[in-house]
């Protein structure tokens, strides 16, 4: 009976752990943005965060629909995952791929679409084609 109880506990822990970063738990993209991005990109996403003036590269204004629409969802995803250094911007922006789960990155991309009120219709740099 003791072995069966331990096995059930281990199975329960494994089950919960396997869904910890899945869609079982809703990602609050605005909360992620406010916690991790707003210091530089601003609470409203306008590039005027409290740390912006101390950066050597001006943070992107995520509310600028023209600027944001020059980017594709794939490019924005890669920018988030790779961080500022990888995309030739401020090294103050970490490579979030080491910190965010895939669904969190996807949720942030969708959140950026809301901030700019755009579809991110730019060309993928590698694919060379429009994505919407």
PDB file of C-alpha atoms in Angstrom:
ATOM      1  CA  UNK A   1       0.000   0.000   0.000  1.00  0.00           C
ATOM      2  CA  UNK A   2       2.869   2.385   0.825  1.00  0.00           C
ATOM      3  CA  UNK A   3       4.500   1.873  -2.597  1.00  0.00           C
ATOM      4  CA  UNK A   4       1.167   2.431  -4.333  1.00  0.00           C
ATOM      5  CA  UNK A   5       0.662   5.707  -2.405  1.00  0.00           C
ATOM      6  CA  UNK A   6       4.126   6.984  -3.321  1.00  0.00           C
ATOM      7  CA  UNK A   7       3.557   6.035  -6.945  1.00  0.00           C
ATOM      8  CA  UNK A   8       0.254   7.937  -7.000  1.00  0.00           C
ATOM      9  CA  UNK A   9       1.915  11.009  -5.480  1.00  0.00           C
ATOM     10  CA  UNK A  10       4.721  10.875  -8.033  1.00  0.00           C
ATOM     11  CA  UNK A  11       2.239  10.520 -10.874  1.00  0.00           C
ATOM     12  CA  UNK A  12       0.248  13.495  -9.562  1.00  0.00           C
ATOM     13  CA  UNK A  13       3.410  15.637  -9.306  1.00  0.00           C
ATOM     14  CA  UNK A  14       4.480  14.625 -12.812  1.00  0.00           C
ATOM     15  CA  UNK A  15       1.020  15.406 -14.176  1.00  0.00           C
ATOM     16  CA  UNK A  16       0.942  18.889 -12.637  1.00  0.00           C
ATOM     17  CA  UNK A  17       4.534  19.622 -13.677  1.00  0.00           C
ATOM     18  CA  UNK A  18       3.888  18.562 -17.262  1.00  0.00           C
ATOM     19  CA  UNK A  19       1.115  21.146 -17.596  1.00  0.00           C
ATOM     20  CA  UNK A  20       2.763  23.960 -15.646  1.00  0.00           C
ATOM     21  CA  UNK A  21       3.657  25.983 -18.749  1.00  0.00           C
ATOM     22  CA  UNK A  22       0.863  24.795 -21.004  1.00  0.00           C
ATOM     23  CA  UNK A  23      -2.367  26.487 -21.945  1.00  0.00           C
ATOM     24  CA  UNK A  24      -3.938  24.892 -18.883  1.00  0.00           C
ATOM     25  CA  UNK A  25      -2.789  28.029 -17.088  1.00  0.00           C
ATOM     26  CA  UNK A  26      -3.699  31.253 -18.878  1.00  0.00           C
ATOM     27  CA  UNK A  27      -0.812  33.586 -19.611  1.00  0.00           C
ATOM     28  CA  UNK A  28      -1.402  37.197 -18.604  1.00  0.00           C
ATOM     29  CA  UNK A  29       0.592  38.934 -21.334  1.00  0.00           C
ATOM     30  CA  UNK A  30      -0.094  42.412 -19.987  1.00  0.00           C
ATOM     31  CA  UNK A  31       1.295  41.386 -16.603  1.00  0.00           C
ATOM     32  CA  UNK A  32       4.388  39.903 -18.270  1.00  0.00           C
ATOM     33  CA  UNK A  33       4.833  43.080 -20.295  1.00  0.00           C
ATOM     34  CA  UNK A  34       4.435  45.353 -17.276  1.00  0.00           C
ATOM     35  CA  UNK A  35       6.861  43.304 -15.209  1.00  0.00           C
ATOM     36  CA  UNK A  36       9.564  42.663 -17.822  1.00  0.00           C
ATOM     37  CA  UNK A  37       9.214  45.223 -20.607  1.00  0.00           C
ATOM     38  CA  UNK A  38       7.686  48.426 -19.220  1.00  0.00           C
ATOM     39  CA  UNK A  39      10.870  49.558 -17.482  1.00  0.00           C
ATOM     40  CA  UNK A  40      12.263  50.435 -20.901  1.00  0.00           C
ATOM     41  CA  UNK A  41       9.312  50.340 -23.320  1.00  0.00           C
ATOM     42  CA  UNK A  42       6.928  52.148 -20.945  1.00  0.00           C
ATOM     43  CA  UNK A  43       3.721  51.174 -19.188  1.00  0.00           C
ATOM     44  CA  UNK A  44       1.762  52.142 -22.303  1.00  0.00           C
ATOM     45  CA  UNK A  45       4.369  50.634 -24.641  1.00  0.00           C
ATOM     46  CA  UNK A  46       5.357  54.044 -26.019  1.00  0.00           C
ATOM     47  CA  UNK A  47       9.115  53.612 -25.497  1.00  0.00           C
ATOM     48  CA  UNK A  48       9.150  56.039 -22.585  1.00  0.00           C
ATOM     49  CA  UNK A  49       9.866  53.745 -19.653  1.00  0.00           C
ATOM     50  CA  UNK A  50      11.755  55.001 -16.595  1.00  0.00           C
ATOM     51  CA  UNK A  51      14.992  53.351 -17.795  1.00  0.00           C
ATOM     52  CA  UNK A  52      14.716  54.612 -21.390  1.00  0.00           C
ATOM     53  CA  UNK A  53      16.773  57.752 -20.846  1.00  0.00           C
ATOM     54  CA  UNK A  54      19.715  55.705 -19.566  1.00  0.00           C
ATOM     55  CA  UNK A  55      19.923  53.416 -22.586  1.00  0.00           C
ATOM     56  CA  UNK A  56      22.309  53.910 -25.493  1.00  0.00           C
ATOM     57  CA  UNK A  57      19.605  52.707 -27.895  1.00  0.00           C
ATOM     58  CA  UNK A  58      16.112  54.182 -27.762  1.00  0.00           C
ATOM     59  CA  UNK A  59      13.516  51.523 -26.882  1.00  0.00           C
ATOM     60  CA  UNK A  60      11.063  50.682 -29.630  1.00  0.00           C
ATOM     61  CA  UNK A  61       7.683  52.398 -29.374  1.00  0.00           C
ATOM     62  CA  UNK A  62       5.309  49.447 -29.438  1.00  0.00           C
ATOM     63  CA  UNK A  63       2.350  51.774 -29.998  1.00  0.00           C
ATOM     64  CA  UNK A  64       3.742  53.038 -33.322  1.00  0.00           C
ATOM     65  CA  UNK A  65       1.614  51.077 -35.788  1.00  0.00           C
ATOM     66  CA  UNK A  66       3.747  52.072 -38.795  1.00  0.00           C
ATOM     67  CA  UNK A  67       7.003  50.957 -37.167  1.00  0.00           C
ATOM     68  CA  UNK A  68       5.490  47.786 -35.728  1.00  0.00           C
ATOM     69  CA  UNK A  69       3.776  46.805 -39.002  1.00  0.00           C
ATOM     70  CA  UNK A  70       7.209  46.633 -40.617  1.00  0.00           C
ATOM     71  CA  UNK A  71       7.776  43.572 -38.431  1.00  0.00           C
ATOM     72  CA  UNK A  72       6.286  40.109 -38.796  1.00  0.00           C
ATOM     73  CA  UNK A  73       5.093  37.964 -35.898  1.00  0.00           C
ATOM     74  CA  UNK A  74       8.086  35.702 -36.576  1.00  0.00           C
ATOM     75  CA  UNK A  75      10.531  38.572 -36.372  1.00  0.00           C
ATOM     76  CA  UNK A  76       8.961  39.901 -33.166  1.00  0.00           C
ATOM     77  CA  UNK A  77       9.084  36.401 -31.682  1.00  0.00           C
ATOM     78  CA  UNK A  78      12.775  36.141 -32.581  1.00  0.00           C
ATOM     79  CA  UNK A  79      13.448  39.604 -31.136  1.00  0.00           C
ATOM     80  CA  UNK A  80      11.866  38.604 -27.828  1.00  0.00           C
ATOM     81  CA  UNK A  81      13.617  35.241 -27.702  1.00  0.00           C
ATOM     82  CA  UNK A  82      17.024  36.535 -28.805  1.00  0.00           C
ATOM     83  CA  UNK A  83      17.087  39.830 -26.949  1.00  0.00           C
ATOM     84  CA  UNK A  84      18.527  43.184 -27.887  1.00  0.00           C
ATOM     85  CA  UNK A  85      22.094  42.089 -28.556  1.00  0.00           C
ATOM     86  CA  UNK A  86      21.007  39.477 -31.108  1.00  0.00           C
ATOM     87  CA  UNK A  87      18.966  42.009 -33.082  1.00  0.00           C
ATOM     88  CA  UNK A  88      21.542  44.812 -32.939  1.00  0.00           C
ATOM     89  CA  UNK A  89      19.726  46.825 -30.292  1.00  0.00           C
ATOM     90  CA  UNK A  90      20.362  47.497 -26.625  1.00  0.00           C
ATOM     91  CA  UNK A  91      22.156  44.770 -24.723  1.00  0.00           C
ATOM     92  CA  UNK A  92      19.988  45.815 -21.765  1.00  0.00           C
ATOM     93  CA  UNK A  93      17.184  43.748 -23.316  1.00  0.00           C
ATOM     94  CA  UNK A  94      17.876  40.174 -22.260  1.00  0.00           C
ATOM     95  CA  UNK A  95      17.262  37.137 -24.400  1.00  0.00           C
ATOM     96  CA  UNK A  96      13.873  36.274 -22.990  1.00  0.00           C
ATOM     97  CA  UNK A  97      13.961  32.851 -24.616  1.00  0.00           C
ATOM     98  CA  UNK A  98      15.812  31.620 -21.547  1.00  0.00           C
ATOM     99  CA  UNK A  99      13.112  32.965 -19.226  1.00  0.00           C
ATOM    100  CA  UNK A 100       9.786  32.680 -21.022  1.00  0.00           C
ATOM    101  CA  UNK A 101       7.903  29.585 -22.096  1.00  0.00           C
ATOM    102  CA  UNK A 102       6.767  29.346 -25.720  1.00  0.00           C
ATOM    103  CA  UNK A 103       3.184  30.258 -24.834  1.00  0.00           C
ATOM    104  CA  UNK A 104       4.382  33.321 -22.913  1.00  0.00           C
ATOM    105  CA  UNK A 105       6.327  34.560 -25.945  1.00  0.00           C
ATOM    106  CA  UNK A 106       3.282  33.946 -28.168  1.00  0.00           C
ATOM    107  CA  UNK A 107       1.087  35.829 -25.700  1.00  0.00           C
ATOM    108  CA  UNK A 108       3.522  38.761 -25.703  1.00  0.00           C
ATOM    109  CA  UNK A 109       3.453  38.896 -29.508  1.00  0.00           C
ATOM    110  CA  UNK A 110      -0.351  39.054 -29.382  1.00  0.00           C
ATOM    111  CA  UNK A 111      -0.132  41.742 -26.688  1.00  0.00           C
ATOM    112  CA  UNK A 112       2.150  43.823 -28.925  1.00  0.00           C
ATOM    113  CA  UNK A 113      -0.448  43.589 -31.699  1.00  0.00           C
ATOM    114  CA  UNK A 114      -2.940  45.137 -29.281  1.00  0.00           C
ATOM    115  CA  UNK A 115      -0.527  47.880 -28.224  1.00  0.00           C
ATOM    116  CA  UNK A 116       0.128  48.959 -31.811  1.00  0.00           C
ATOM    117  CA  UNK A 117      -3.394  48.150 -32.969  1.00  0.00           C
ATOM    118  CA  UNK A 118      -1.810  46.418 -35.948  1.00  0.00           C
ATOM    119  CA  UNK A 119      -1.285  42.951 -37.400  1.00  0.00           C
ATOM    120  CA  UNK A 120       2.533  42.901 -37.654  1.00  0.00           C
ATOM    121  CA  UNK A 121       2.455  42.508 -41.423  1.00  0.00           C
ATOM    122  CA  UNK A 122       6.130  43.024 -42.187  1.00  0.00           C
ATOM    123  CA  UNK A 123       8.285  40.581 -44.061  1.00  0.00           C
ATOM    124  CA  UNK A 124      10.085  37.787 -42.301  1.00  0.00           C
ATOM    125  CA  UNK A 125      13.744  38.516 -42.813  1.00  0.00           C
ATOM    126  CA  UNK A 126      14.608  34.909 -43.625  1.00  0.00           C
ATOM    127  CA  UNK A 127      11.459  33.897 -45.502  1.00  0.00           C
ATOM    128  CA  UNK A 128      11.108  37.145 -47.421  1.00  0.00           C
ATOM    129  CA  UNK A 129       7.349  36.909 -47.465  1.00  0.00           C
ATOM    130  CA  UNK A 130       4.485  38.703 -45.801  1.00  0.00           C
ATOM    131  CA  UNK A 131       2.845  37.142 -42.785  1.00  0.00           C
ATOM    132  CA  UNK A 132      -0.300  38.325 -41.071  1.00  0.00           C
TER     133      UNK A 132
END
